Amino acid sequence: MVGDIRVSGDSSRVITLSQAADEPRELEFGPGKLTPGKPAWANYVKGVVANFHLGQIPAFEAVIATSVPLGGGVSSSASLEVACFMFLAALTSHLESINLKEVARACQKAEHQFADMPCGIMDQMVTCLAKPGTALLLDCRSLETDFVPLDDPELVVLVTNSNVRHTLTGSEYPSRRRSCETSAQHFSLKSLRDLDMDTLLNGAEGLADQELLRRSRHIVSEIKRTQDAAAALKTRDYKQFGRLMNESHFSLRDDFEVSCPEVDELVALAQSVPGVFGSRMTGGGFGGCTVTLVTRDAVDRAIEVMRSGYHGSATFYVCEPAAGSRGLQFPHSN
């Protein structure tokens, strides 16, 4: 997001260059109270403006450009939110004094209020705090973080976009969240975070149906897998990490039921390639992207197998862990 204080007038104007964004791709708003509306992409901007707490925002003009696929489950909304917050911090001369965890909280609140999405805080936190050569282990309750090494030069992360686009608002995501809350209430817990597998299985008969059991089983097992995955990375046990990735996908597919045939196909194709440690869906599900841990010398073969075997048209991104969002200020030209 690039822009500056507007030379004249008290309204702000934002343009997105993304061809995947809904029309119109230009937003103009005055200094008064902001409300959600159309176009949908603008709600993320308005939400951040409404939740910016560091100072009075002057009228501004800005342009948004992105290489992050929209609706792909790779944090496009959090990326926009955090980029917008960083832009506003630079605009109000607060870039050097921001608290990144507070930035993440403000951006999460913006998405709750303006995009009507009851999301967690993981995407915003990693967008703010990511460090090169590391994976971020995040406690979403306390916001404690642990940076786990992922810096082996022989490894890459292959992100594959199924190009089956999903939108979370009004979809299955809120339904999954309600299921988890219902199950937690059954066990008299604030969150399924506090449930262990033995207690879940011993109390399963009291759950309303088998669907609640499957949803709960995914949450409990996924928390354990996440902890085990961090431990595996710390010892560079990539085979174990890959097995956990595969198990995670199967659980998301069978217990949480948020995958889809296109994504399952891409995951299975990736898992068949020598040099691939593991592959799974990522994001909210029902389309979007897969993420695959693969050796650098096998990544071209993995792409070839997935491209030729997939019944759709996929897009591939060879990635390495990088730093989170940062603001940059450029000197004005004469």
XYZ file of C-alpha atoms in Angstrom:
334
model
C 0.000 0.000 0.000
C 1.657 3.191 -1.202
C 0.404 6.730 -0.792
C 0.678 10.101 0.886
C -1.290 12.858 2.569
C -3.791 14.375 0.168
C -2.821 17.812 -1.047
C -6.344 19.224 -0.931
C -9.751 18.138 0.352
C -10.802 16.222 3.461
C -11.761 12.893 1.865
C -9.436 9.916 1.398
C -9.135 7.880 -1.787
C -7.823 4.311 -2.175
C -7.396 2.355 -5.420
C -6.643 -1.366 -5.708
C -4.791 -2.709 -8.735
C -5.853 -6.298 -8.084
C -7.912 -7.665 -10.935
C -9.333 -10.287 -8.553
C -10.942 -7.631 -6.342
C -14.613 -6.855 -6.762
C -15.807 -3.679 -8.451
C -15.519 -0.798 -8.040
C -11.787 -0.813 -7.435
C -11.731 2.714 -6.103
C -12.895 3.860 -2.673
C -13.422 7.391 -1.426
C -14.566 8.240 2.091
C -14.783 11.301 4.280
C -13.694 11.889 7.885
C -16.995 10.696 9.400
C -17.982 7.315 10.789
C -17.238 4.390 8.475
C -19.558 1.432 7.855
C -19.163 -1.848 5.952
C -20.513 -2.104 2.421
C -19.508 -2.660 -1.173
C -16.962 -3.268 -2.592
C -15.917 -6.077 -0.257
C -12.150 -5.443 -0.501
C -12.657 -1.917 0.826
C -14.096 -3.210 4.103
C -10.638 -4.330 5.196
C -9.270 -0.842 4.594
C -12.193 0.886 6.292
C -11.992 -1.516 9.224
C -8.342 -0.699 9.826
C -8.954 3.035 9.493
C -11.787 2.759 12.032
C -9.571 0.792 14.455
C -6.386 2.819 14.059
C -5.546 4.068 17.550
C -2.237 5.888 17.193
C -3.404 9.325 16.133
C -5.591 11.467 13.913
C -5.506 10.238 10.323
C -5.204 12.997 7.711
C -6.930 12.745 4.356
C -4.773 10.575 2.100
C -4.475 8.960 -1.298
C -3.162 5.415 -1.666
C -2.764 2.555 -4.128
C -2.857 -1.153 -3.241
C -0.816 -3.669 -5.223
C -0.479 -7.331 -4.273
C 0.941 -10.626 -5.460
C -0.979 -12.584 -2.804
C -3.838 -14.578 -4.375
C -7.200 -13.380 -3.060
C -9.388 -16.042 -1.469
C -6.553 -18.562 -1.627
C -6.226 -19.186 2.094
C -2.794 -17.554 2.323
C -3.720 -14.540 4.454
C -4.595 -12.039 1.738
C -6.998 -10.239 4.079
C -4.502 -10.058 6.957
C -1.824 -8.888 4.520
C -4.016 -6.011 3.397
C -5.035 -5.129 6.942
C -1.487 -5.028 8.279
C -0.188 -3.178 5.206
C -2.921 -0.590 5.699
C -2.067 -0.201 9.388
C 1.633 0.226 8.586
C 0.757 2.829 5.971
C -1.338 4.785 8.472
C 1.418 4.516 11.082
C 3.891 5.989 8.605
C 1.399 8.669 7.614
C 0.984 9.754 11.245
C 4.703 9.447 12.127
C 4.187 6.494 14.494
C 6.014 3.844 12.490
C 8.914 3.586 14.927
C 6.784 3.246 18.062
C 4.183 0.642 17.135
C 3.559 -2.513 19.173
C 3.234 -5.318 16.617
C 0.955 -7.448 18.799
C -1.387 -4.469 19.202
C -1.310 -4.003 15.433
C -2.401 -7.629 15.033
C -5.232 -7.158 17.544
C -6.478 -4.018 15.783
C -6.430 -5.757 12.395
C -8.273 -8.786 13.767
C -10.909 -6.451 15.211
C -11.201 -4.717 11.841
C -11.979 -8.047 10.171
C -14.529 -8.966 12.831
C -16.354 -5.651 12.549
C -16.133 -4.775 8.859
C -15.723 -8.104 7.030
C -18.094 -9.945 9.382
C -15.550 -12.730 9.778
C -14.988 -14.168 13.296
C -11.386 -15.039 12.488
C -8.616 -15.887 14.890
C -5.440 -13.859 15.191
C -2.876 -16.212 13.640
C -2.751 -14.590 10.193
C -2.383 -11.078 11.559
C 0.282 -12.148 14.052
C 2.512 -13.899 11.544
C 2.067 -11.056 9.047
C 3.354 -8.682 11.718
C 6.000 -10.780 13.443
C 7.472 -13.223 10.914
C 11.264 -13.511 10.761
C 13.414 -14.843 7.909
C 14.390 -18.483 8.209
C 11.844 -19.320 10.882
C 8.358 -20.672 11.408
C 6.219 -19.011 14.066
C 4.760 -21.119 16.874
C 1.936 -19.028 18.284
C -0.129 -19.364 21.430
C -3.342 -17.683 20.295
C -4.539 -17.266 23.881
C -1.524 -15.572 25.456
C 0.035 -14.387 22.167
C 3.338 -15.879 23.290
C 5.565 -16.724 20.345
C 8.437 -19.068 19.618
C 10.495 -18.719 16.464
C 11.322 -22.204 15.226
C 14.187 -22.665 12.732
C 13.180 -23.360 9.144
C 16.377 -22.301 7.415
C 17.730 -25.430 5.759
C 19.002 -24.256 2.343
C 18.050 -27.605 0.821
C 14.342 -27.113 1.635
C 11.646 -24.930 0.110
C 7.965 -24.424 0.780
C 5.837 -24.929 -2.308
C 2.497 -23.119 -2.213
C 0.045 -24.343 -4.834
C -3.112 -22.414 -5.615
C -5.937 -24.676 -6.768
C -7.598 -21.563 -8.216
C -10.822 -22.751 -6.654
C -11.731 -19.572 -4.823
C -13.484 -19.501 -1.483
C -15.006 -16.730 0.615
C -15.360 -17.353 4.346
C -18.094 -14.894 5.277
C -21.451 -16.662 5.321
C -19.784 -20.003 4.670
C -18.736 -22.987 6.714
C -16.091 -21.198 8.800
C -18.576 -19.632 11.244
C -20.341 -22.993 11.411
C -17.128 -24.768 12.436
C -16.493 -22.154 15.091
C -19.987 -22.615 16.539
C -19.453 -26.376 16.651
C -16.272 -25.910 18.652
C -17.979 -23.528 21.045
C -20.886 -25.957 21.521
C -18.523 -28.820 22.261
C -16.509 -26.720 24.721
C -19.716 -25.814 26.558
C -20.605 -29.505 26.784
C -17.334 -30.147 28.620
C -17.759 -26.968 30.708
C -14.675 -25.462 29.159
C -13.965 -21.994 27.848
C -12.239 -23.462 24.819
C -11.379 -26.831 23.283
C -7.812 -25.740 23.902
C -8.322 -27.104 27.441
C -9.605 -30.512 26.302
C -7.446 -33.635 26.012
C -8.183 -36.653 23.846
C -8.991 -39.029 26.726
C -11.562 -36.638 28.157
C -13.059 -36.092 24.712
C -13.441 -39.791 23.981
C -14.754 -40.608 27.470
C -17.378 -37.860 27.207
C -18.254 -38.372 23.553
C -21.592 -40.067 24.270
C -22.921 -36.845 25.725
C -22.254 -34.851 22.573
C -25.263 -34.063 20.432
C -23.992 -35.964 17.376
C -20.980 -37.556 15.713
C -20.268 -34.354 13.816
C -19.408 -32.542 17.040
C -17.095 -35.406 17.977
C -15.276 -35.149 14.635
C -14.918 -31.368 14.895
C -13.585 -31.644 18.456
C -11.246 -34.491 17.587
C -9.664 -32.385 14.871
C -9.040 -29.463 17.237
C -7.551 -31.579 20.012
C -5.351 -33.599 17.672
C -4.271 -30.544 15.662
C -3.029 -28.751 18.776
C -0.893 -31.792 19.617
C 0.347 -32.030 16.013
C 1.349 -28.367 16.065
C 3.411 -28.820 19.216
C 5.007 -31.973 17.828
C 5.733 -30.242 14.518
C 7.605 -27.425 16.249
C 9.666 -29.992 18.139
C 10.432 -31.809 14.883
C 11.652 -28.627 13.198
C 13.919 -27.831 16.125
C 15.681 -31.175 15.616
C 15.488 -30.910 11.799
C 13.413 -34.091 11.671
C 11.713 -33.221 8.394
C 10.314 -36.707 7.869
C 8.380 -36.439 11.121
C 7.312 -32.896 10.277
C 6.050 -34.112 6.901
C 4.102 -36.966 8.464
C 2.408 -34.455 10.740
C 1.546 -32.260 7.745
C -0.076 -35.232 6.022
C -1.987 -36.216 9.158
C -3.166 -32.627 9.505
C -4.620 -32.679 6.003
C -6.410 -35.968 6.585
C -7.921 -34.564 9.777
C -8.984 -31.342 8.049
C -10.528 -33.425 5.269
C -12.252 -36.128 7.319
C -12.943 -34.644 10.766
C -13.188 -30.899 10.215
C -14.504 -31.398 6.663
C -13.161 -28.187 5.183
C -11.247 -29.536 2.215
C -12.574 -30.161 -1.301
C -11.808 -32.608 -4.154
C -9.522 -30.204 -6.016
C -7.333 -29.551 -2.986
C -7.335 -33.238 -2.014
C -6.129 -34.069 -5.511
C -3.228 -31.604 -5.310
C -2.212 -32.884 -1.880
C -2.251 -36.515 -3.031
C -0.200 -35.675 -6.120
C 2.390 -33.840 -4.041
C 2.599 -36.656 -1.509
C 3.424 -39.099 -4.310
C 6.646 -37.319 -5.298
C 10.020 -38.467 -3.905
C 11.606 -35.557 -2.061
C 8.264 -34.294 -0.709
C 8.131 -34.602 3.062
C 4.489 -33.598 3.470
C 1.611 -31.639 2.011
C -1.672 -30.242 3.307
C -4.348 -27.686 2.628
C -3.928 -24.281 4.189
C -6.308 -21.485 5.088
C -10.024 -21.664 5.689
C -10.650 -24.464 3.234
C -13.148 -25.189 0.451
C -10.550 -24.340 -2.163
C -7.541 -22.122 -2.037
C -3.994 -23.328 -1.583
C -1.935 -26.271 -0.458
C 1.454 -26.012 1.229
C 4.159 -28.604 0.623
C 7.555 -29.092 2.271
C 9.935 -30.367 -0.401
C 13.647 -30.594 -1.082
C 14.964 -27.912 -3.405
C 16.141 -30.442 -5.981
C 12.702 -32.103 -6.116
C 10.537 -28.982 -6.382
C 10.505 -28.888 -10.210
C 9.430 -32.523 -10.325
C 6.704 -31.864 -7.753
C 5.364 -28.972 -9.839
C 5.432 -31.123 -12.971
C 3.523 -33.971 -11.317
C 0.923 -31.637 -9.808
C 0.452 -29.634 -12.999
C 0.034 -32.698 -15.210
C -2.112 -34.686 -12.799
C -4.425 -31.939 -11.591
C -7.774 -31.686 -13.341
C -7.838 -27.936 -12.884
C -5.328 -25.175 -13.568
C -2.964 -24.569 -10.641
C -0.515 -21.757 -9.909
C 2.749 -22.450 -8.101
C 4.832 -20.324 -5.735
C 8.251 -21.478 -4.504
C 8.664 -19.772 -1.131
C 11.054 -19.349 1.761
C 10.288 -17.929 5.233
C 10.618 -14.140 5.105
C 10.132 -11.116 7.337
C 6.721 -9.744 8.213
C 5.203 -6.462 7.123
C 7.235 -3.302 7.551
C 6.613 0.307 6.673
C 8.920 2.261 4.401
C 9.083 6.017 4.074
C 10.408 7.614 0.905
C 11.704 11.155 0.598
C 9.492 13.525 -1.340
C 10.741 14.457 -4.789
C 10.871 18.099 -5.744
